[in-house]
PDB file of C-alpha atoms in Angstrom:
ATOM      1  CA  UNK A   1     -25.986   4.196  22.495  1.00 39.00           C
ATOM      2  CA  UNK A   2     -22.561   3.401  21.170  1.00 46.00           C
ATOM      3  CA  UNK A   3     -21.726   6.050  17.897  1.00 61.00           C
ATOM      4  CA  UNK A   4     -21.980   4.323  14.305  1.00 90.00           C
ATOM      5  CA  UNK A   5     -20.306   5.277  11.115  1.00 96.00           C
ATOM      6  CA  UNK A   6     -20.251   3.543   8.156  1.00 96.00           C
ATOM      7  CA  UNK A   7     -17.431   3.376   4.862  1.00 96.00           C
ATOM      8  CA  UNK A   8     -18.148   2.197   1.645  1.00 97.00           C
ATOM      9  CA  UNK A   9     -15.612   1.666  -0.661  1.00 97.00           C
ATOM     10  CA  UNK A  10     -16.001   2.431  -4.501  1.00 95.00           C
ATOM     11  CA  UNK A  11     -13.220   0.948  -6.978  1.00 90.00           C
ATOM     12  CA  UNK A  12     -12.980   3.730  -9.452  1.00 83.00           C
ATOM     13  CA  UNK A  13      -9.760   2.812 -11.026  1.00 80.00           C
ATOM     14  CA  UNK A  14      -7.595   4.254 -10.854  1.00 82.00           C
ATOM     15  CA  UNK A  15      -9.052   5.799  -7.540  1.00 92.00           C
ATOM     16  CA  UNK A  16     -10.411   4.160  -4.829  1.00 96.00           C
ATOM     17  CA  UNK A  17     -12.580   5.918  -3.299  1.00 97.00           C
ATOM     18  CA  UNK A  18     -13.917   5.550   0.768  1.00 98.00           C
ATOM     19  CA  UNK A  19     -17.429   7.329   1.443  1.00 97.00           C
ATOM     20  CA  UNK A  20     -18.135   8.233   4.945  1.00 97.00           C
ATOM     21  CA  UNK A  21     -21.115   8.130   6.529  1.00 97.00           C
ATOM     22  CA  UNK A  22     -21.605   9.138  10.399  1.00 97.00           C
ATOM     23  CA  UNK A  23     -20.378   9.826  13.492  1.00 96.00           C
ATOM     24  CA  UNK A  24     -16.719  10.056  13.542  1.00 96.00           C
ATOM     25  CA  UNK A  25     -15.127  10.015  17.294  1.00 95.00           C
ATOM     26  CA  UNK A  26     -12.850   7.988  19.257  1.00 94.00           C
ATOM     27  CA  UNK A  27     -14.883   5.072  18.977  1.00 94.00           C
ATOM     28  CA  UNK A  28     -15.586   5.155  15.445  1.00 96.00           C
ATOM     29  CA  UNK A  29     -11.881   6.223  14.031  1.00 95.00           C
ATOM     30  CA  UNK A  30     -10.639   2.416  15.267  1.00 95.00           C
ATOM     31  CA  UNK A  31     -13.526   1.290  12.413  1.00 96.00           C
ATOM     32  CA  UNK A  32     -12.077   3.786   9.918  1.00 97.00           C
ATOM     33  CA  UNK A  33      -8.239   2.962  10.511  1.00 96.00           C
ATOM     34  CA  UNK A  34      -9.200  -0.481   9.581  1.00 96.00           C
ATOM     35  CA  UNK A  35     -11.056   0.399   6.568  1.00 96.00           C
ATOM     36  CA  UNK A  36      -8.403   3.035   5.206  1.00 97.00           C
ATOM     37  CA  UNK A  37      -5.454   0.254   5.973  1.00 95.00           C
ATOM     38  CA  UNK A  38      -7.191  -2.263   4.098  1.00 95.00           C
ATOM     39  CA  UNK A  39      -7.652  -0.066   1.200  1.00 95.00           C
ATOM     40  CA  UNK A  40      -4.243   1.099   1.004  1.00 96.00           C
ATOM     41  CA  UNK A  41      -2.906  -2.305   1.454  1.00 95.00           C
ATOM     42  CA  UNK A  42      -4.833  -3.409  -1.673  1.00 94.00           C
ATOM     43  CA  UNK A  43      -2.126  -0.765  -3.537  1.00 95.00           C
ATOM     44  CA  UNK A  44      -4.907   1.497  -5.322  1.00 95.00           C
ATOM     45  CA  UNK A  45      -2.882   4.294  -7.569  1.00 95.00           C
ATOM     46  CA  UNK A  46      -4.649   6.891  -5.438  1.00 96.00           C
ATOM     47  CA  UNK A  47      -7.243   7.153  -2.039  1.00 97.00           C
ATOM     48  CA  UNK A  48      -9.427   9.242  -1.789  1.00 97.00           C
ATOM     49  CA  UNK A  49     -11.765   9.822   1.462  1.00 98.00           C
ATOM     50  CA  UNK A  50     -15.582  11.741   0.843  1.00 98.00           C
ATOM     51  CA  UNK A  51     -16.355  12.867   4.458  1.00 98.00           C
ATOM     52  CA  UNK A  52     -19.740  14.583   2.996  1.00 96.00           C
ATOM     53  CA  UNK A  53     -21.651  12.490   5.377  1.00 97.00           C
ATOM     54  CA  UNK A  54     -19.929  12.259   7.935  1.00 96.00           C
ATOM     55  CA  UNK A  55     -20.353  14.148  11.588  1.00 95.00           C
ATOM     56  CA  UNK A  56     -17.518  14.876  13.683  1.00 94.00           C
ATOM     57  CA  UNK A  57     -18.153  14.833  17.080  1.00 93.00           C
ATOM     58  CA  UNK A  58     -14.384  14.680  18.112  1.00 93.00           C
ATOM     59  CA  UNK A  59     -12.050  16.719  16.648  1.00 92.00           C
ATOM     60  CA  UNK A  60      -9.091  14.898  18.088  1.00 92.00           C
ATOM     61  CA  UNK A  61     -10.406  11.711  15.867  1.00 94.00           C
ATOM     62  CA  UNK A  62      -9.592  13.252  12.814  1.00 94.00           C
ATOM     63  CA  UNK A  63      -5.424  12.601  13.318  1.00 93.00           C
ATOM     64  CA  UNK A  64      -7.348   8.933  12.230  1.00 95.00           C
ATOM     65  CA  UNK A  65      -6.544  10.658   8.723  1.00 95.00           C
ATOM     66  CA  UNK A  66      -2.919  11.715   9.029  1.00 93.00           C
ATOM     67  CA  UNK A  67      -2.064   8.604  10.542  1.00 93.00           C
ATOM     68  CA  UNK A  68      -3.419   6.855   6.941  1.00 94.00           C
ATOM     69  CA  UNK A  69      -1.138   9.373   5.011  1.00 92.00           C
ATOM     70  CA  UNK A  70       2.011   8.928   6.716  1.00 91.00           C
ATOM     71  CA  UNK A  71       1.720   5.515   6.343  1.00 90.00           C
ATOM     72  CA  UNK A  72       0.913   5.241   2.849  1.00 93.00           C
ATOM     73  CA  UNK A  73       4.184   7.960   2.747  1.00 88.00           C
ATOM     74  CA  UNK A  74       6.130   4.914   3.189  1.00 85.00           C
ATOM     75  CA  UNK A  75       4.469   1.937   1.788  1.00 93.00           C
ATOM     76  CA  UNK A  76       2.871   1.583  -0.019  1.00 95.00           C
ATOM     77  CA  UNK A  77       3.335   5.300  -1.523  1.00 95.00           C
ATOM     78  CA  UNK A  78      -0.322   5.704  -2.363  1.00 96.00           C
ATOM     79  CA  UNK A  79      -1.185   9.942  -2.386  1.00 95.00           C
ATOM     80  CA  UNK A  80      -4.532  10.362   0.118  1.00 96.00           C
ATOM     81  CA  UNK A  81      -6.368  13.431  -0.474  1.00 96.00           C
ATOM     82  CA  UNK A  82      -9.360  14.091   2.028  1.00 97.00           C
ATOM     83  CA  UNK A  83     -12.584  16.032   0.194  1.00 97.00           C
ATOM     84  CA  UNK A  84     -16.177  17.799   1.220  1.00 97.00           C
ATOM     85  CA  UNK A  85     -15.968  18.179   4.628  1.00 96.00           C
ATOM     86  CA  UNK A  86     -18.448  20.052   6.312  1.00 95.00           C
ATOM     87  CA  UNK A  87     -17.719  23.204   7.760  1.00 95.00           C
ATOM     88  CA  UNK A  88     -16.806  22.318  11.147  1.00 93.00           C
ATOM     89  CA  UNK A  89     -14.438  19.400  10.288  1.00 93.00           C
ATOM     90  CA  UNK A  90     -12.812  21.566   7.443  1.00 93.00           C
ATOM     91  CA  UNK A  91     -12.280  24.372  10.284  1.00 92.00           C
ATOM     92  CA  UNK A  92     -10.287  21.823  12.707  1.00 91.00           C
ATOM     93  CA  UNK A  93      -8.638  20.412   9.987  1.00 90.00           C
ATOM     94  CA  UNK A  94      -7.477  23.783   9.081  1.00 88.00           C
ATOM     95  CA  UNK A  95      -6.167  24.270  12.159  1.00 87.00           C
ATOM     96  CA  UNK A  96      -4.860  20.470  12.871  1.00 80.00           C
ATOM     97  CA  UNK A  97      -1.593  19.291  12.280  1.00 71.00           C
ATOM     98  CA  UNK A  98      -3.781  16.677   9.823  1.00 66.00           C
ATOM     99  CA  UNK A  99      -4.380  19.550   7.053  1.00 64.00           C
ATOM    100  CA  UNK A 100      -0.653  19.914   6.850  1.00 76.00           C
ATOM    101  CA  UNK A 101      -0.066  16.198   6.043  1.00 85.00           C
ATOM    102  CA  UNK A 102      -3.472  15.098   4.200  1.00 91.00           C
ATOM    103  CA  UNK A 103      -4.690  17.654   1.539  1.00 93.00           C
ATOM    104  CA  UNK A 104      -8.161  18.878   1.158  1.00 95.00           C
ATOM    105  CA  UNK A 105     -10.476  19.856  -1.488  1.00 96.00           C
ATOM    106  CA  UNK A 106     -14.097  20.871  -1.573  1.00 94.00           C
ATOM    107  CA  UNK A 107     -15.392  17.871  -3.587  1.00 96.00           C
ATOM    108  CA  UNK A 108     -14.723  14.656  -4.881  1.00 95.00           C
ATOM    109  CA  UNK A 109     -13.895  15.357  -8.538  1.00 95.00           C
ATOM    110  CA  UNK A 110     -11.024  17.804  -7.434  1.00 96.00           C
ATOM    111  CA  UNK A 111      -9.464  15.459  -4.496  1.00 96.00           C
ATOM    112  CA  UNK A 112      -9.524  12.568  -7.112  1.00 94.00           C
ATOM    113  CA  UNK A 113      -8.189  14.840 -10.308  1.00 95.00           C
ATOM    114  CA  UNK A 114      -5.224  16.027  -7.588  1.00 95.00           C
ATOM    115  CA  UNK A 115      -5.178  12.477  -6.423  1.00 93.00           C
ATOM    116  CA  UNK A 116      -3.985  11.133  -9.408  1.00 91.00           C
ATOM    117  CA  UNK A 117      -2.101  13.285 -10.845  1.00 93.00           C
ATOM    118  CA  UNK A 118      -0.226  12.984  -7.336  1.00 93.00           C
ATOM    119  CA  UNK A 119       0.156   9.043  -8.457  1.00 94.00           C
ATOM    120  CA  UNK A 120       3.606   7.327  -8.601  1.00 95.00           C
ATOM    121  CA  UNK A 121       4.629   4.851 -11.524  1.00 95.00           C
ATOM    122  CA  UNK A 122       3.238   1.555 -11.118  1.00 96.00           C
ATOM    123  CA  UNK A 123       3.220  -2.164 -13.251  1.00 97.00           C
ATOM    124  CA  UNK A 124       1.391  -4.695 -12.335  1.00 96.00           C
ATOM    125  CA  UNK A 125       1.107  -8.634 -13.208  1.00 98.00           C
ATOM    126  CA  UNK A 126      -0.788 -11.340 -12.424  1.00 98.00           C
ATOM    127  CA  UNK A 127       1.058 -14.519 -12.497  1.00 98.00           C
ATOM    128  CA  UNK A 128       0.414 -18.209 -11.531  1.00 98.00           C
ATOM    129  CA  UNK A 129       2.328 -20.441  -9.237  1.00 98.00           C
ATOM    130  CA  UNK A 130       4.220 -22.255 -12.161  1.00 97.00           C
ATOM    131  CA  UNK A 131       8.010 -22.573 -12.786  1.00 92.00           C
ATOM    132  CA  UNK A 132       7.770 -19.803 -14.977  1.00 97.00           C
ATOM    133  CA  UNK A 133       6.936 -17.371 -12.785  1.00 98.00           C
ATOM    134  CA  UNK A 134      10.286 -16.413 -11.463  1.00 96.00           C
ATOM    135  CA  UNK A 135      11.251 -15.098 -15.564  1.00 97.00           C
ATOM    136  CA  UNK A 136       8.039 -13.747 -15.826  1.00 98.00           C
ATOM    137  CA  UNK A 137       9.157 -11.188 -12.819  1.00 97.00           C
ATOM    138  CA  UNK A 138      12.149 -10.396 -14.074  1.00 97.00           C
ATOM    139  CA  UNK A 139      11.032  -9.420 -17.458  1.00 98.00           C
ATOM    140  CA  UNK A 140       8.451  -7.014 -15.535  1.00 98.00           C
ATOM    141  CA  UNK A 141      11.670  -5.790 -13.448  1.00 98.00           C
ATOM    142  CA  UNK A 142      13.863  -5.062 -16.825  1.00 98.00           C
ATOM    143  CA  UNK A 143      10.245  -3.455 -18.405  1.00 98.00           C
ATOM    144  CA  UNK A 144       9.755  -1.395 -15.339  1.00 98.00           C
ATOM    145  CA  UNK A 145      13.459  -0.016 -15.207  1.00 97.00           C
ATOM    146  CA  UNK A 146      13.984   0.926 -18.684  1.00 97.00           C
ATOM    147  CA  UNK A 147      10.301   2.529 -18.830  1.00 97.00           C
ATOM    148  CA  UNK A 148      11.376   4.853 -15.808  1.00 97.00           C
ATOM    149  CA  UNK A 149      15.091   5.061 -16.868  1.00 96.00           C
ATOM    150  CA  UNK A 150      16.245   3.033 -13.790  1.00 96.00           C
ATOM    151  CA  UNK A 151      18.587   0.462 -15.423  1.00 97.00           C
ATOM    152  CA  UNK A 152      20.998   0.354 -12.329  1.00 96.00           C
ATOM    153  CA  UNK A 153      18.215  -0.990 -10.279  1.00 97.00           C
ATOM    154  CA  UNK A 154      17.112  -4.020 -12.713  1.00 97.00           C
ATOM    155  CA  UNK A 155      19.856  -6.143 -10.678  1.00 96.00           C
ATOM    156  CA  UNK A 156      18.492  -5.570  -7.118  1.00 97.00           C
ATOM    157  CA  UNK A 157      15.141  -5.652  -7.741  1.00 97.00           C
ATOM    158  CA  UNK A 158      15.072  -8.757 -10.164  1.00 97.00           C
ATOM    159  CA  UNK A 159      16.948 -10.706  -7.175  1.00 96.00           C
ATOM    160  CA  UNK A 160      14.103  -9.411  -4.500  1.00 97.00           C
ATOM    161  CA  UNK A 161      11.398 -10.120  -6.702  1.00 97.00           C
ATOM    162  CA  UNK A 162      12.102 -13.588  -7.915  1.00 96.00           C
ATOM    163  CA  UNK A 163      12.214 -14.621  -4.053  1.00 94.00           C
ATOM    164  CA  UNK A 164       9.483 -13.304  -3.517  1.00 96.00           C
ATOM    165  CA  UNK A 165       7.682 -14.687  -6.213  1.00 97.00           C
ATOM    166  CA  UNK A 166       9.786 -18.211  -5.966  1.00 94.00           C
ATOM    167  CA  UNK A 167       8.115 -18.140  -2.360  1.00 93.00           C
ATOM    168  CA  UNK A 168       4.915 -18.055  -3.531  1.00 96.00           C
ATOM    169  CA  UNK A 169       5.850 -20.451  -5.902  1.00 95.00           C
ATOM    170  CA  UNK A 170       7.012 -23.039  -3.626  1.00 92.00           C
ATOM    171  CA  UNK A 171       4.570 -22.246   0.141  1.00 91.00           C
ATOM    172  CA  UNK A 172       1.640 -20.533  -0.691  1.00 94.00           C
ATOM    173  CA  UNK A 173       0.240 -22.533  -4.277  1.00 96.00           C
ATOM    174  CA  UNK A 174      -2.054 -19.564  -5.391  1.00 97.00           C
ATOM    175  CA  UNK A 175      -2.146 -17.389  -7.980  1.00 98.00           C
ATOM    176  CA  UNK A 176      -0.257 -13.833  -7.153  1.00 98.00           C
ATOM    177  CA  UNK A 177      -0.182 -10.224  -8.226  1.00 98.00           C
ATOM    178  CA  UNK A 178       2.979  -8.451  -8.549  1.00 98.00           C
ATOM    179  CA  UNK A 179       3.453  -4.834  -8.051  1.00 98.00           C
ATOM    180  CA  UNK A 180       6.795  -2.218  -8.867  1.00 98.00           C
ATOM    181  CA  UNK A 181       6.160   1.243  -7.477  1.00 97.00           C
ATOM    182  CA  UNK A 182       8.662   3.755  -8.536  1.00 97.00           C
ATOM    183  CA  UNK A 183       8.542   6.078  -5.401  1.00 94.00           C
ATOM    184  CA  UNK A 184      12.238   7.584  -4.630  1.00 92.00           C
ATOM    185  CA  UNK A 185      14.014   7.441  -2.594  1.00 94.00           C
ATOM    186  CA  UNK A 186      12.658   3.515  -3.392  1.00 96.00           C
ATOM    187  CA  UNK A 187      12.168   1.075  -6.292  1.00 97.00           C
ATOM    188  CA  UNK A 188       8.930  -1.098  -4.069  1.00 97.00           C
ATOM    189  CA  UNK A 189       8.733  -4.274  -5.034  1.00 97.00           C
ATOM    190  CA  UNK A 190       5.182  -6.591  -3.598  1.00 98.00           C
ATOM    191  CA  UNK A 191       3.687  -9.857  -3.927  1.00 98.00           C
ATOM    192  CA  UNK A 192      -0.302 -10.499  -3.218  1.00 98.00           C
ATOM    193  CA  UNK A 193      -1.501 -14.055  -2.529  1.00 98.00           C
ATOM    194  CA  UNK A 194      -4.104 -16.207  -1.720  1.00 97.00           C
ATOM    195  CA  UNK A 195      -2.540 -17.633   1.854  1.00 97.00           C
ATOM    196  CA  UNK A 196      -2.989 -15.992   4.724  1.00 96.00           C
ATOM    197  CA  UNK A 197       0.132 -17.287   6.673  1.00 94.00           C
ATOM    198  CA  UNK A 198       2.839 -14.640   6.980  1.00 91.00           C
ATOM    199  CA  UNK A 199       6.214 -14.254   5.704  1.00 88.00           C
ATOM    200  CA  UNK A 200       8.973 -14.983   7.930  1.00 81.00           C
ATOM    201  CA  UNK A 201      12.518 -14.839   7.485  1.00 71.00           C
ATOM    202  CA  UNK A 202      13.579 -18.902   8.660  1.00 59.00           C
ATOM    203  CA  UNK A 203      16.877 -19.438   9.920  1.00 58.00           C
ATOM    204  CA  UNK A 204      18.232 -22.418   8.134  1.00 53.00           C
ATOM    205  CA  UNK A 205      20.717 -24.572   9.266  1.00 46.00           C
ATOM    206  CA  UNK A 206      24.281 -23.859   7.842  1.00 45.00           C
ATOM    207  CA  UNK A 207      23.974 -26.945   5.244  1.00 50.00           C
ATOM    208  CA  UNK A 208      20.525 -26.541   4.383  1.00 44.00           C
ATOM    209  CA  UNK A 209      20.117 -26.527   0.359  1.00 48.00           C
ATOM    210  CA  UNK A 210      17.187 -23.795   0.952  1.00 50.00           C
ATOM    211  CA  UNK A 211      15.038 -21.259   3.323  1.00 53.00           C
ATOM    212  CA  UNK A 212      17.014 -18.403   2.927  1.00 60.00           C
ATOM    213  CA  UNK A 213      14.896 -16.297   0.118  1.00 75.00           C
ATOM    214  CA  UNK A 214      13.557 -13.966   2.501  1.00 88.00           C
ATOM    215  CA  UNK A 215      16.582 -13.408   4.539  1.00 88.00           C
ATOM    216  CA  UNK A 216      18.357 -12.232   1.341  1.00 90.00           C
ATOM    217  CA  UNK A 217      15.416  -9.698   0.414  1.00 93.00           C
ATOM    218  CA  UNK A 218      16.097  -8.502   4.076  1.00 92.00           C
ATOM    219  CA  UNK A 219      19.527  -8.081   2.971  1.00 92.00           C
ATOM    220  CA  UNK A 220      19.323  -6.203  -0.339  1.00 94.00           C
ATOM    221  CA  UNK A 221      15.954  -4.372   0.977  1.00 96.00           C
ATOM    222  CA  UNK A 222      15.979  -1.174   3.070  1.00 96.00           C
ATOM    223  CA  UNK A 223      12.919  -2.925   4.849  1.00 95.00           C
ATOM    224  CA  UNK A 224      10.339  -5.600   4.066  1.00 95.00           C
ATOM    225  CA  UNK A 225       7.045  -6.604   5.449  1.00 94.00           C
ATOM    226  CA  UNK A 226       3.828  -9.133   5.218  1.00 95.00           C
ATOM    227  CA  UNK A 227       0.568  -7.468   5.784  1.00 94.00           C
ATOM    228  CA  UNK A 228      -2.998  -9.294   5.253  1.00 95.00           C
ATOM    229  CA  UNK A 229      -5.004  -8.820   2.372  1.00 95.00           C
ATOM    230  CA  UNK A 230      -8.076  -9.720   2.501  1.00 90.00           C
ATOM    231  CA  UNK A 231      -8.301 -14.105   2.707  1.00 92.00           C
ATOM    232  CA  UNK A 232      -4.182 -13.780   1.753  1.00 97.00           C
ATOM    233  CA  UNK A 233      -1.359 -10.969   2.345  1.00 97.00           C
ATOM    234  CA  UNK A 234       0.877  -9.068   0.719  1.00 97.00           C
ATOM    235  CA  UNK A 235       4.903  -9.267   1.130  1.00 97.00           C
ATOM    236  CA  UNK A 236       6.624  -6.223   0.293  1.00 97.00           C
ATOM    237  CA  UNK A 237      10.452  -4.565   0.311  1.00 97.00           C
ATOM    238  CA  UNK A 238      12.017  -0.930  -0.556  1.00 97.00           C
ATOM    239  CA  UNK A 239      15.109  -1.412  -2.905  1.00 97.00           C
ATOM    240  CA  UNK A 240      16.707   2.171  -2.633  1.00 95.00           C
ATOM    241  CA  UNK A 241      16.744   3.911  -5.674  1.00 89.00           C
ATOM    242  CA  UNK A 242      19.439   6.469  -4.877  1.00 74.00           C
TER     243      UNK A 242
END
């Protein structure tokens, strides 16, 4: 019979939190990867995995955890603390390379107290696809940057984020979220819609009046990227913040 394990995921602003509940192996860590990148895709201020019910069966499927971390390192900078595991997972874990990259405490209230205090900066504002959305960002740009005393960055960021938004604006016809995560050595800048359809840089012929939004964020940005969300996706960039 083919291993279950279940995740449910509790909203407990501003922690999410992912409860685990079975046996966790090679099979089942696939099921978790996509549960944990989901969750950090939705940009919670904090993650934090209860693996009080859960049964380890492989130890080798625990790296599932480490993998999560180092990629919410990057973007989109979102601390993941790991918390009541039971004695055998907490002794591999110990001696894992995982320990050294996910922290671990013995309950939930500690991993989400060290969670957020482990948060980075964030604003966030929900906008509509109207004409005005493109000032609306850029007052949440100059807001964010002279909140975290990061006035040099206004310019960058303002230009990235009104494409972004202006791209929503003009393709996708759904309201959006916007997201600034002060996270150094990066100002990240995000966009959440409603359509499902990817960003992609075009390549616009040399008189075209327009389609070249994205290939400027690629130029200002240390990286970029669309990832789904849910029915829509999220499109993202670093700005350095050097």
């Amino acid at each position: 019979m083919a291993s279950r394990i279940s995740c449910e995921v509790h909203d407990e602003s501003p922690v999410t939190v992912v409860r685990l509940a079975g046996a966790l192996d090679m099979a089942t860590m696939r099921a978790v990867h996509t549960v944990l990148d989901r969750c950090l895709t939705s940009q919670p201020d904090a993650l934090v995995v209860d693996l009080g019910g859960v049964r380890v069966t492989d130890r080798l499927a625990l790296s599932v955890f480490a993998a999560a971390c180092r990629r919410a390192a990057d973007w989109p900078a979102v601390p993941v603390v790991l918390c009541s595991p039971p004695p055998d997972a907490a002794a591999w874990l110990a001696e894992s390379t995982a320990c050294r990259v996910v922290p671990v405490r013995r309950n939930c209230a500690e991993a989400a107290e060290l969670a957020g205090a482990s948060a980075s900066p964030r604003l966030r504002m929900r906008l509509e696809p109207v004409a005005t959305a493109c000032r609306k960002a850029r007052e949440l740009v100059a807001e964010a940057c002279g909140r975290w005393n990061v006035p040099e960055l206004a310019g960058p960021a303002s230009l990235v984020l009104s494409e972004l938004v202006g791209n929503v604006v003009r393709h996708a016809h759904t309201p959006m979220q916007v997201t600034l995560t002060l996270r150094r050595p990066y100002l990240q800048v995000s966009v959440a819609d409603g359509s499902p359809t990817a960003a992609r840089a075009g390549c616009p012929e040399l008189r075209a009046e327009g389609g070249r939004g994205l290939l400027l964020v690629r130029e200002v940005a240390q990286r970029w990227g669309s990832s789904p969300l849910g029915d829509g996706k999220v499109v993202w960039a670093l700005v350095p913040a050097v």
